[in-house]
CSV table of C-alpha atoms in Angstrom, one decimal:
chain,number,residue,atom,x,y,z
A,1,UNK,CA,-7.2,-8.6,29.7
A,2,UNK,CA,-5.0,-6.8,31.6
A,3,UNK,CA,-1.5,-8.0,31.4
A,4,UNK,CA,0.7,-4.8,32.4
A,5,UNK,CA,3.7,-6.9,33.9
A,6,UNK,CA,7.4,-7.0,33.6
A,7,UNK,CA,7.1,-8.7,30.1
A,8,UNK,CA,4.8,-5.7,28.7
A,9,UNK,CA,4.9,-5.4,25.4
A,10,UNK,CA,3.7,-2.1,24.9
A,11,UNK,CA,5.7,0.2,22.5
A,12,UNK,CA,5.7,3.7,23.2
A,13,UNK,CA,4.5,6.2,20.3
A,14,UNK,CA,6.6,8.4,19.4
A,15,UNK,CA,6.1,12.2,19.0
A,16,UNK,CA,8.0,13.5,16.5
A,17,UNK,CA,9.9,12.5,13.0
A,18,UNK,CA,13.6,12.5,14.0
A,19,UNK,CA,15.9,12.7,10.8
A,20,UNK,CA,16.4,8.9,11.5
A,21,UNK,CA,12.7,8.2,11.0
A,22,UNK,CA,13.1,10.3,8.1
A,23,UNK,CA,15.2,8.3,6.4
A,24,UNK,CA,13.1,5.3,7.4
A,25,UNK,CA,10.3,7.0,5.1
A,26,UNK,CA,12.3,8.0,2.5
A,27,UNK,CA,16.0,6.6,2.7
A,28,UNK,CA,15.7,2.7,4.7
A,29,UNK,CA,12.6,1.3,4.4
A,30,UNK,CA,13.7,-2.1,2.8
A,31,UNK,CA,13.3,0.1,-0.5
A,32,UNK,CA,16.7,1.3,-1.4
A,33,UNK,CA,17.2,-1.6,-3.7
A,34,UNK,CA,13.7,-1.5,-5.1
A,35,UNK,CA,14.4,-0.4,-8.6
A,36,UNK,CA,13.5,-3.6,-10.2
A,37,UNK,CA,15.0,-5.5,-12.8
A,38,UNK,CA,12.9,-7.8,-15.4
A,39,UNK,CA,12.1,-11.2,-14.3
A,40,UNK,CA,11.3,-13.7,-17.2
A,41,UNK,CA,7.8,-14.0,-17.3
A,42,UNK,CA,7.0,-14.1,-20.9
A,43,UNK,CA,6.5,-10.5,-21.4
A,44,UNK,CA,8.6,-7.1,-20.8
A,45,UNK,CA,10.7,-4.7,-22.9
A,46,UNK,CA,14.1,-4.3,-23.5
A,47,UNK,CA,16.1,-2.7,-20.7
A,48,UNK,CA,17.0,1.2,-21.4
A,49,UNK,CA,14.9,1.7,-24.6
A,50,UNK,CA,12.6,4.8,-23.5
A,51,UNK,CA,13.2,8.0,-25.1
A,52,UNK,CA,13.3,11.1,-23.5
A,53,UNK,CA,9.9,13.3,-23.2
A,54,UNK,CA,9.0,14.5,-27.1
A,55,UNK,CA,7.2,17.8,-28.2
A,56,UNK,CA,7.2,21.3,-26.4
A,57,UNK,CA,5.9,22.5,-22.9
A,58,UNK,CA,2.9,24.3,-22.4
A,59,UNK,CA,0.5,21.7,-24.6
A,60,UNK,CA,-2.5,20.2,-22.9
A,61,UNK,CA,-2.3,16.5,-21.8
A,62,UNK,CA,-4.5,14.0,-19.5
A,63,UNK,CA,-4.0,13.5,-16.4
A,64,UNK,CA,-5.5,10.1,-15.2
A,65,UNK,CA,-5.7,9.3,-11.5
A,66,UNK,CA,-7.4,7.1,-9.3
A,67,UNK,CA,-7.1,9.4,-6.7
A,68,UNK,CA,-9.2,11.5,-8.2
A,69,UNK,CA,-12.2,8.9,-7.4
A,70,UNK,CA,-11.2,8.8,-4.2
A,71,UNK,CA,-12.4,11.8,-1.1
A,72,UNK,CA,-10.4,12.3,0.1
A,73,UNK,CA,-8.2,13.5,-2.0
A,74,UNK,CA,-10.7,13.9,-4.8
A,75,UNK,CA,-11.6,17.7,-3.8
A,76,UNK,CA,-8.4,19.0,-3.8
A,77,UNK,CA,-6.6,17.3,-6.5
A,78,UNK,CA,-9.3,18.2,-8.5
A,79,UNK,CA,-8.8,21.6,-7.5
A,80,UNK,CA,-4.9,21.5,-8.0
A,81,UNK,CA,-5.2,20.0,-11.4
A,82,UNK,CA,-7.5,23.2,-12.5
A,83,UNK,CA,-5.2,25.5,-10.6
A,84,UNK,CA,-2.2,24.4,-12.4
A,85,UNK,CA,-4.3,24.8,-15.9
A,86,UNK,CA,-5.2,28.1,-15.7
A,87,UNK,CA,-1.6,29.2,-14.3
A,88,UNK,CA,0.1,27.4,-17.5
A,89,UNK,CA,-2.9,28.2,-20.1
A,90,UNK,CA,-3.7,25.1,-20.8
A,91,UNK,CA,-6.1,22.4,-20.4
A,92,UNK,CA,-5.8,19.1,-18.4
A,93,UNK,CA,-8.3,16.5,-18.9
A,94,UNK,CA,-8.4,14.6,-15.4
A,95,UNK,CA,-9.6,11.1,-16.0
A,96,UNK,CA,-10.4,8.5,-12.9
A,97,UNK,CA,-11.2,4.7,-12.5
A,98,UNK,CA,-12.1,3.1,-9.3
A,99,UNK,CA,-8.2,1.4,-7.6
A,100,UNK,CA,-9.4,-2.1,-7.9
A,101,UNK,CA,-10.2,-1.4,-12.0
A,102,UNK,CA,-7.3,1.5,-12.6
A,103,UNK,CA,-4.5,-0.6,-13.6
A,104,UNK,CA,-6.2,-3.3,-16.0
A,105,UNK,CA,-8.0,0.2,-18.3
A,106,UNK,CA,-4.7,1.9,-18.5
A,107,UNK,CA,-2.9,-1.3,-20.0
A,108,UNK,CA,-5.9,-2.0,-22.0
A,109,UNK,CA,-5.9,2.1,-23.5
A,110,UNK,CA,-2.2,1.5,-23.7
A,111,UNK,CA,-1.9,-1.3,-25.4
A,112,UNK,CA,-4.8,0.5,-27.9
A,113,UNK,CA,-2.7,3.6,-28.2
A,114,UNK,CA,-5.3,5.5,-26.6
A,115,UNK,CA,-3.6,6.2,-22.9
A,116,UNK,CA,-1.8,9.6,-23.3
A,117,UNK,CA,-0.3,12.5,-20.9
A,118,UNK,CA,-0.1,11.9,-17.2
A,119,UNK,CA,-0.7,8.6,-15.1
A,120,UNK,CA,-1.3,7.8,-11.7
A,121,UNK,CA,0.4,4.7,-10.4
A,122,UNK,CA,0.6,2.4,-7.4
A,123,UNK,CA,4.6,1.3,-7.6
A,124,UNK,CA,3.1,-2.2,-7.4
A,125,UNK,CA,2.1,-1.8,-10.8
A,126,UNK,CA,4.8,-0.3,-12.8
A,127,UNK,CA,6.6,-3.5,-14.2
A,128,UNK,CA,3.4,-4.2,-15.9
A,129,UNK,CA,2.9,-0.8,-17.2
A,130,UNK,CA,6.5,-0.7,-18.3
A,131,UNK,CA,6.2,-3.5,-20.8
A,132,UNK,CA,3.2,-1.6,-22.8
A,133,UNK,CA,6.3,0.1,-24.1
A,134,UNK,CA,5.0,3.6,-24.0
A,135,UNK,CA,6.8,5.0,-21.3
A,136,UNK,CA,9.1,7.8,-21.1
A,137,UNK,CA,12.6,8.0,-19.1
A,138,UNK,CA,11.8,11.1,-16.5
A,139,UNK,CA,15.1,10.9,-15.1
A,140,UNK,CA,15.7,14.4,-16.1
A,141,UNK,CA,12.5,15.8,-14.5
A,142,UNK,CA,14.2,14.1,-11.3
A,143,UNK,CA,17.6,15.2,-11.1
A,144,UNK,CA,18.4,17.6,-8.5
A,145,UNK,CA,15.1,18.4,-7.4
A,146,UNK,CA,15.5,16.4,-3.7
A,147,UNK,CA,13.4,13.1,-3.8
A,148,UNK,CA,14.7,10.5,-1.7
A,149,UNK,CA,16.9,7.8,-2.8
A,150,UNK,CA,14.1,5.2,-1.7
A,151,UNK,CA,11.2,7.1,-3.5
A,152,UNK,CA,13.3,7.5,-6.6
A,153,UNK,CA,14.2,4.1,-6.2
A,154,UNK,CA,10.3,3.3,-6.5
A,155,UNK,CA,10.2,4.7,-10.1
A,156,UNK,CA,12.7,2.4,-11.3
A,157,UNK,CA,12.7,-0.3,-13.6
A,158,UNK,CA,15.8,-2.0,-15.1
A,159,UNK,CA,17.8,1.1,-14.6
A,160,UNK,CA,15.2,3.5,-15.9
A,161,UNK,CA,13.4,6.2,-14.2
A,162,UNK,CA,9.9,5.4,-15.3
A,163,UNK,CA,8.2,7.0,-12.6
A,164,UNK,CA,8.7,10.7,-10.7
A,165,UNK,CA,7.4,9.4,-7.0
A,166,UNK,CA,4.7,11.3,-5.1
A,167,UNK,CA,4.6,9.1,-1.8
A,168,UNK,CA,6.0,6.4,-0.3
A,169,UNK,CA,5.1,4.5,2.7
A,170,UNK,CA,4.2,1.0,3.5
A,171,UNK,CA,0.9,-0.8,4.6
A,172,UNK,CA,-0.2,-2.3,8.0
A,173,UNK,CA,-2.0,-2.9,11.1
A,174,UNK,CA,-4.4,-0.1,12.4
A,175,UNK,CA,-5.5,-0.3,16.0
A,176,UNK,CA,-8.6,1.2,17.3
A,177,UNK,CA,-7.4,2.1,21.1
A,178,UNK,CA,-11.3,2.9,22.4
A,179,UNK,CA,-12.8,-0.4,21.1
A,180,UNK,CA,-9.5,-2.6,22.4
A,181,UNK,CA,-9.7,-0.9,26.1
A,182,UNK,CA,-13.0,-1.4,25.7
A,183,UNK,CA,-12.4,-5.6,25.0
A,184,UNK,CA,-9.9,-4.5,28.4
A,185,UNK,CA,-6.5,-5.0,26.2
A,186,UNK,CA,-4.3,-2.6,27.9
A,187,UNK,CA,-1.0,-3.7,25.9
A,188,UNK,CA,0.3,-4.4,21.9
A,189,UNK,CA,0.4,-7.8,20.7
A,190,UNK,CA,3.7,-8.5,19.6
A,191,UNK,CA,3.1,-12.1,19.1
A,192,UNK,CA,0.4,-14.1,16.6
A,193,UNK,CA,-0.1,-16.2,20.1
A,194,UNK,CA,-0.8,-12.4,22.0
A,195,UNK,CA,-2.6,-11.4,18.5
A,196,UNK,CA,-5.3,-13.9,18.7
A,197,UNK,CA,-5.9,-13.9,22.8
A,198,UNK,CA,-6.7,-9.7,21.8
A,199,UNK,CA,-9.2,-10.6,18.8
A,200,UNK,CA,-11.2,-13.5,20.9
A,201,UNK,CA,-11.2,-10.8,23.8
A,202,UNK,CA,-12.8,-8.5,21.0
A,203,UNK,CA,-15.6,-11.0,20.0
A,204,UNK,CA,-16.7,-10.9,23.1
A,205,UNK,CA,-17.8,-7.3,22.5
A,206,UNK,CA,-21.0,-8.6,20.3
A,207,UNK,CA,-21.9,-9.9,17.4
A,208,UNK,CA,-21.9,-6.1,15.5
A,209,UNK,CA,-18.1,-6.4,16.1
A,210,UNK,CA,-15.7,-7.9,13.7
A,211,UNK,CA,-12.5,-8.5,15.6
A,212,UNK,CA,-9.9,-8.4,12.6
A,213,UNK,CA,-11.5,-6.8,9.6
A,214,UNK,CA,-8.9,-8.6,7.3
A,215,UNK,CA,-9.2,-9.0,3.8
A,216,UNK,CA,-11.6,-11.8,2.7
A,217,UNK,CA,-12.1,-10.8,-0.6
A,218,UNK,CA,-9.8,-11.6,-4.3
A,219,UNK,CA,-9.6,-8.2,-5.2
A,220,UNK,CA,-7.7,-7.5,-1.6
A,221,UNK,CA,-6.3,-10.9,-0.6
A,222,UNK,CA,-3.1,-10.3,-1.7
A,223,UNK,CA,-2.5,-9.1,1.7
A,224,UNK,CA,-2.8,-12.5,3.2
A,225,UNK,CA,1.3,-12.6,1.6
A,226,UNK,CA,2.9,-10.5,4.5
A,227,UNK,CA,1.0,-13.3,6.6
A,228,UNK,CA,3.0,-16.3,4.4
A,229,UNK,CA,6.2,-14.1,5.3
A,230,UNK,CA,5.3,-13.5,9.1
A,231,UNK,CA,5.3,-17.5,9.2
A,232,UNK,CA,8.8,-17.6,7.6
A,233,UNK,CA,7.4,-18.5,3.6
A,234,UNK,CA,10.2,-16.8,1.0
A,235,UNK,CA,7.1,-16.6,-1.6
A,236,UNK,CA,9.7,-15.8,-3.9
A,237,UNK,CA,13.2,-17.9,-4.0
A,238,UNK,CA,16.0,-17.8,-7.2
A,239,UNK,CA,13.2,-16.9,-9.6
A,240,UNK,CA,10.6,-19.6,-8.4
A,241,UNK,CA,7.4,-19.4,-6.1
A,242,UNK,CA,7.6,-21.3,-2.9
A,243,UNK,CA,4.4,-20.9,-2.0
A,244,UNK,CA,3.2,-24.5,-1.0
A,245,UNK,CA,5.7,-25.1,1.4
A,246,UNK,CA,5.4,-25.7,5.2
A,247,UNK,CA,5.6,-22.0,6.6
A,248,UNK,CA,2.7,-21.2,3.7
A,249,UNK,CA,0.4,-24.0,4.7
A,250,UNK,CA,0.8,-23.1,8.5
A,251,UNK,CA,0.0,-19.3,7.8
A,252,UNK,CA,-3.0,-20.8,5.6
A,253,UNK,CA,-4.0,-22.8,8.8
A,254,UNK,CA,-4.0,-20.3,11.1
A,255,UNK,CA,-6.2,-17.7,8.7
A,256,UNK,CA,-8.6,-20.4,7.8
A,257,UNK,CA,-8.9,-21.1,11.8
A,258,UNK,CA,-9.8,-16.6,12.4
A,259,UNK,CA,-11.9,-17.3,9.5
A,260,UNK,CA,-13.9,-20.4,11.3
A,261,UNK,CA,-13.8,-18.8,14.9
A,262,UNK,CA,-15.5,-15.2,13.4
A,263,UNK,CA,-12.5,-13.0,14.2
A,264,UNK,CA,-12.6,-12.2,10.8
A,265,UNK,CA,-15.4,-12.1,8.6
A,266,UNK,CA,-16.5,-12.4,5.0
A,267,UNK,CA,-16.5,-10.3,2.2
A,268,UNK,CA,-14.3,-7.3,3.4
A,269,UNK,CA,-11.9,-5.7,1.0
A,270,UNK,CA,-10.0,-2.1,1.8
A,271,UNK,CA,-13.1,-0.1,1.3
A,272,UNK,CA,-14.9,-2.2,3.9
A,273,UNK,CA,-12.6,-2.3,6.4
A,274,UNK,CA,-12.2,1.5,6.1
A,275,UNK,CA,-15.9,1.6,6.7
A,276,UNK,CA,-16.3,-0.9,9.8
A,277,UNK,CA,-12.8,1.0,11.8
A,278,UNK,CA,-14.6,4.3,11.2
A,279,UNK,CA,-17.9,3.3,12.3
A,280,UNK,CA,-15.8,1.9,15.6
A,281,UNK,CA,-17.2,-1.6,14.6
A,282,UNK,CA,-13.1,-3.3,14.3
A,283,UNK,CA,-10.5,-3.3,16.4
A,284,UNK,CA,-7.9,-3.6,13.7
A,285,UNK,CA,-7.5,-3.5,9.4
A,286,UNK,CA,-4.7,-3.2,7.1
A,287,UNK,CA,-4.1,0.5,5.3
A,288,UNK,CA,-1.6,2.9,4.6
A,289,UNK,CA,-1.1,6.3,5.7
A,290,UNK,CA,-3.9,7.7,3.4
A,291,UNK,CA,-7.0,5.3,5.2
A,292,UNK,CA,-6.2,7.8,8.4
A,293,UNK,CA,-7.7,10.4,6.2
A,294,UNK,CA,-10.4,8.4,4.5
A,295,UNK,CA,-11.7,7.0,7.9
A,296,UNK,CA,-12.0,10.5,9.2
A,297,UNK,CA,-13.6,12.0,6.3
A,298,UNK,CA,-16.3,9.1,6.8
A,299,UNK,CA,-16.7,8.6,10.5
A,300,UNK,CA,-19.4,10.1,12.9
A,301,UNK,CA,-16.9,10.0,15.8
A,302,UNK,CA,-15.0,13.3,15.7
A,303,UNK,CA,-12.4,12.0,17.9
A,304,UNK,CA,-11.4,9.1,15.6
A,305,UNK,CA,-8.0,9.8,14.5
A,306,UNK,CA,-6.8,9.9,17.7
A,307,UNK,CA,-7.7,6.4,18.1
A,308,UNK,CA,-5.6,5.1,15.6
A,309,UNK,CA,-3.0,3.7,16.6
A,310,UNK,CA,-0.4,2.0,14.0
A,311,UNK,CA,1.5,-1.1,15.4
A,312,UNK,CA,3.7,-3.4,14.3
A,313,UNK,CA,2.5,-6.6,12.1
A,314,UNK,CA,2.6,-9.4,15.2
A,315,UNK,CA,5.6,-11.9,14.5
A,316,UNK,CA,5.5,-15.7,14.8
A,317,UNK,CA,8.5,-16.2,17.4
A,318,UNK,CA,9.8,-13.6,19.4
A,319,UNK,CA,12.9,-11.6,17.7
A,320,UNK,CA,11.4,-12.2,14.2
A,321,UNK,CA,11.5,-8.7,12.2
A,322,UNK,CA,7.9,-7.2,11.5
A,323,UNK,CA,6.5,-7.6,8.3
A,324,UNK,CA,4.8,-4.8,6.3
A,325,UNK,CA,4.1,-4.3,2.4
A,326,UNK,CA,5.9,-1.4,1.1
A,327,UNK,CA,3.5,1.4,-0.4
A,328,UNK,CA,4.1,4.3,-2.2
A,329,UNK,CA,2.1,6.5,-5.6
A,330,UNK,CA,4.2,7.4,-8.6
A,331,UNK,CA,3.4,9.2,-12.0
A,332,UNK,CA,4.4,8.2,-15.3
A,333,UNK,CA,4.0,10.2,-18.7
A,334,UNK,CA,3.6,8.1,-21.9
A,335,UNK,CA,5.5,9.3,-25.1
A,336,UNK,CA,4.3,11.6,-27.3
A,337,UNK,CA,3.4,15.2,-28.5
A,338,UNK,CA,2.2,16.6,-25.0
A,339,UNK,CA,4.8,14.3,-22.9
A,340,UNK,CA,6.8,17.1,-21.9
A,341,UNK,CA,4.1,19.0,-20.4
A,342,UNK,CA,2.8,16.3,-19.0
A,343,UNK,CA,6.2,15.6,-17.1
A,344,UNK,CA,6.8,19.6,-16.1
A,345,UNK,CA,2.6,18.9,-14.0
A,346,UNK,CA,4.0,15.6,-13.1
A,347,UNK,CA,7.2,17.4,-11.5
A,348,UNK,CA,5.2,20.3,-10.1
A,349,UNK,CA,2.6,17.9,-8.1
A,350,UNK,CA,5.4,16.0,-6.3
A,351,UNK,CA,7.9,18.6,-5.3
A,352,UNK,CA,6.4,21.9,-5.4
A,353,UNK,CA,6.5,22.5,-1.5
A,354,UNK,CA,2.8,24.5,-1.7
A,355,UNK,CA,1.3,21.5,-3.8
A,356,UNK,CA,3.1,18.3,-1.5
A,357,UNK,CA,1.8,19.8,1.5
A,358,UNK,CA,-1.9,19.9,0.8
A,359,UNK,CA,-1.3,16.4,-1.0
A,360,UNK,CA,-0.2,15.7,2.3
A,361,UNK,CA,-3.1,17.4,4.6
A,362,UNK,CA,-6.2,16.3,2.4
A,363,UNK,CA,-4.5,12.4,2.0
A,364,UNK,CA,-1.8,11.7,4.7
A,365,UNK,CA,0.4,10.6,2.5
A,366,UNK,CA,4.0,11.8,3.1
A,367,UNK,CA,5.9,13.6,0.6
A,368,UNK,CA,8.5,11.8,-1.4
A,369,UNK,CA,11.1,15.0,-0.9
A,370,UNK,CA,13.4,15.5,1.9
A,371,UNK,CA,12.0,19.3,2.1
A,372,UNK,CA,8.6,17.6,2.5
A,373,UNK,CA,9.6,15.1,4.8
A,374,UNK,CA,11.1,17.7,7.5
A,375,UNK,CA,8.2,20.3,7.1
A,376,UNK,CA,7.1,21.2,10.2
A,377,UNK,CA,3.6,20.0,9.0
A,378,UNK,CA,5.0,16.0,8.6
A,379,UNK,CA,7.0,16.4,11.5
A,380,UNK,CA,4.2,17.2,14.3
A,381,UNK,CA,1.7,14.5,12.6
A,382,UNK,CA,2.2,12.0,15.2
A,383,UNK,CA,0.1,9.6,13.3
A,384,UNK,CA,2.4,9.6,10.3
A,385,UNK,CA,5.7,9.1,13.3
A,386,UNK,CA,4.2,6.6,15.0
A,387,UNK,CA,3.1,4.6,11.4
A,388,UNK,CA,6.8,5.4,10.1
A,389,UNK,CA,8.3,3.8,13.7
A,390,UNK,CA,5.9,1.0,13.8
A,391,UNK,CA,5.7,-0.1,10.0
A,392,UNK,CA,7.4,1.7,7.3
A,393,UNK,CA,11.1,1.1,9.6
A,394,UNK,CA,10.8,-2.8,8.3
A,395,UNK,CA,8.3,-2.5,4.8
A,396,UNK,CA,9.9,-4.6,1.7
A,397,UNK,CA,8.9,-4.6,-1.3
A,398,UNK,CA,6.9,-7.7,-2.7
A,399,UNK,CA,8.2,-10.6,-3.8
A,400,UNK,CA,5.6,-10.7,-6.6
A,401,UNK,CA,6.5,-6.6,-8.1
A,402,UNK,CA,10.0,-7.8,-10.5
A,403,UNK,CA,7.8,-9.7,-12.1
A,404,UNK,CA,5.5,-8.3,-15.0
A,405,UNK,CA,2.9,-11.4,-14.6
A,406,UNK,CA,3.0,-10.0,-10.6
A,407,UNK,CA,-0.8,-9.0,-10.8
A,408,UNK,CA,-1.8,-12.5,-12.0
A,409,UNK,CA,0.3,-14.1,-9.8
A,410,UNK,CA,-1.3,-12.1,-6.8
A,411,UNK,CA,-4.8,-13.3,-8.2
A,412,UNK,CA,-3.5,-16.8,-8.0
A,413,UNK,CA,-2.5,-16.4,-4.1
A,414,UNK,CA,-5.9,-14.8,-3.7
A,415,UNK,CA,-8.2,-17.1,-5.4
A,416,UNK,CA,-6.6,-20.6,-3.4
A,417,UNK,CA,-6.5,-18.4,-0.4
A,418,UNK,CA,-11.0,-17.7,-0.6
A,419,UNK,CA,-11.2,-21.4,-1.8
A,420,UNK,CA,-9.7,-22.4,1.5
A,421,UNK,CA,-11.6,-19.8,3.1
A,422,UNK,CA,-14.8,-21.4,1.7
A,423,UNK,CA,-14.1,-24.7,2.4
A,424,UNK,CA,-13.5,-25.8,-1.3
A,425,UNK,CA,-9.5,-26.7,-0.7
A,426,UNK,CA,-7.5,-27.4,2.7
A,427,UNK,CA,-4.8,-25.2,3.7
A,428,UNK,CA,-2.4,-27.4,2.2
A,429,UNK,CA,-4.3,-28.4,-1.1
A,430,UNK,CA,-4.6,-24.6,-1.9
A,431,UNK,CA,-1.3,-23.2,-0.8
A,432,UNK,CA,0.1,-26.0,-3.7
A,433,UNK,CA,-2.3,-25.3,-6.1
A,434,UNK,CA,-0.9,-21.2,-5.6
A,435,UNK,CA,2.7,-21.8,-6.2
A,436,UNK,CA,2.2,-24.1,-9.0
A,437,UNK,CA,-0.1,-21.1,-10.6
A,438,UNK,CA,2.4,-18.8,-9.8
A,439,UNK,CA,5.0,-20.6,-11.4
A,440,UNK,CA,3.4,-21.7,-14.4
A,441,UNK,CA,3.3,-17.5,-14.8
A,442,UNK,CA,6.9,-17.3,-14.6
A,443,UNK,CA,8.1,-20.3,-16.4
């Protein structure tokens, strides 16, 4: 497919973080205004209740991560956490659940009393945390100690600092350059028209080879929303769900019609795709920064990293902005007697430069401080520039996260979006039946 001409759409990689790309990781990045404000949805707290960490430093506390089921960085966080235990004298009981499970157990043991010390969040999920009412404002633990505006800003919930952030990035496309020179793409889509021609070249690789490896599965079909977007959908407009309407329906179409025409396939959530890019069997999935370092870690190909190659999310008409979902790990300490320890480890992980930097080089996930962010380690990771030039630049938060309900309503999207998949609802039927779920959830 060679289609090197004067219309090329290739966009070069760049090789280093400048301090503008910086600030596109930690200062731009469609986040500045992503401390969110309560949506009603039934539930939530009070804005500006949490207290201040209570009790005395030095007392032991749980830490509970999903990370720590995760290699990487399971290994060195588990590591870390012991390190920090025996420094300070104390003990740390690290606690993990699998991503997909982690958020339901800690509102489940919070809501029982029984989640304590430490917790490990995806920012998606802090407005739902947040109404357990157990949280403490960290603000002072945050104060002068040189996160980014955007990463504090990820920690924030109706004016309280919830959450002291640990990294902040975005999610999106993935290229495989071997397997797509391979298919004979020698350029970047930039266009869903492009995007298509390059997965049908793909299939013609074999049968072993799934062109798209996009999610197909509930638990990770909430990413089929930066797709409504890319077609022009709002998903979210003065408080109500638009999904249903024509740009919705049309990006429905189009994914039910990769679906039909095996460019994507069945049954592949995050974990899958990780595994099919590392065994060299897609030519493109949807990840953040960290799924460099997990495809490594699990790939025979040595070589594999360096055929990554981030790009941006193909738009629907030429001049559109990319879309990508914004990404990003806080920690949260509930209240009580070992709170205040638990925020001085929580403080420690994120900003201590020693501990962000082999955060960094067993996960790939950038650090949330500016002294992080212009190490000389961040800097010369062209994976990391190239991800923050081509995605992270235009990430926005989703519409879905100032809601408290915004899990549910991201089940709702997901389970109309497989029915369609499977035949059970048209594009259109299902699209409607979404926004009406989602709504009902917010009215």
């Amino acid at each position: 497919m060679n289609r090197m001409t004067s219309t090329n759409h290739r966009r070069p990689v760049a090789t280093g973080l400048s301090r503008r790309n910086l600030l596109g990781l930690g200062g731009a990045l469609g986040l500045g205004g992503l401390g969110l404000t309560a949506c009603s949805d039934g539930e939530g707290t009070e804005p500006g209740e949490a207290g201040e960490p209570s009790g005395e430093g030095g007392q032991d506390f749980t830490f509970t991560s999903f990370a720590l089921s995760e290699d990487p960085p399971k290994e060195w966080l588990e590591q870390t956490v012991a390190d920090y235990a025996s420094d300070e004298g104390i003990s740390i009981n690290a606690s993990s659940y699998a991503y997909n499970e982690a958020l339901n157990q800690m509102i489940l043991q919070s809501r029982g009393g029984e989640l304590s010390g430490v917790a490990h969040l995806d920012i998606a999920w802090l407005a739902p945390m947040v109404a357990t009412g157990t949280l403490v404002d960290l603000s002072a633990y945050t104060s002068d100690v040189g996160y980014t505006d955007a990463s504090l800003g990820t920690g924030q919930f109706d004016g309280v600092q919830y959450g002291i952030p640990w990294s902040t990035a975005a999610i999106g496309l993935i290229g495989n350059s071997e397997l797509l020179e391979q298919a004979g793409v020698d350029f970047v889509p930039s266009t869903l028209t492009e995007f298509e021609e390059v997965l049908r070249e793909v299939k013609s690789l074999g049968s072993d080879i799934v062109p798209y490896a996009a999610s197909t599965e509930v638990a990770q079909l909430k990413d089929f929303i930066v797709w409504m977007q890319t077609f022009g959908s709002a998903v979210v407009e003065d408080g109500r769900c638009t999904v249903g309407d024509e740009a919705s329906i049309e990006a429905m179409t189009w994914y039910k019609k990769l679906y039909t025409d095996g460019l994507i396939a069945p049954d592949i959530e995050r974990s899958a795709a990780r595994n099919l890019f590392s065994q060299g069997r897609t030519a493109y999935y949807d990840d953040a920064p960290i799924g460099s370092a997990i495809v490594v870690t699990n790939s025979p190909d040595a070589e594999i990293r360096s055929k990554m190659i981030p790009l941006a999310r193909p738009v629907h008409d030429d001049g559109d902005v990319p879309q990508a979902l914004a990404w990003g790990h806080i920690l949260v300490v509930t209240d009580g007697e070992e709170s205040t320890s638990g925020a001085e480890f929580a403080q420690w992980l994120t900003s201590d430069p020693e501990a962000i930097l082999g955060y960094f080089g067993a996960s790939s996930n950038p650090p949330a401080t500016m002294e992080g962010l212009e190490s000389s380690d961040v800097q010369e990771d062209e994976f990391l520039s190239a991800f923050t030039e081509s995605i992270t630049a235009t990430a926005t938060p989703s519409p879905f996260w100032e809601f408290t309900a915004y899990a549910q309503m991201e089940t709702a999207v997901a389970d109309s979006v497989q029915a369609v998949l499977l035949g059970n609802q048209t594009p259109e039927e299902g699209m409607r039946a979404a926004g009406e779920a989602v709504n009902g959830l917010i009215s």
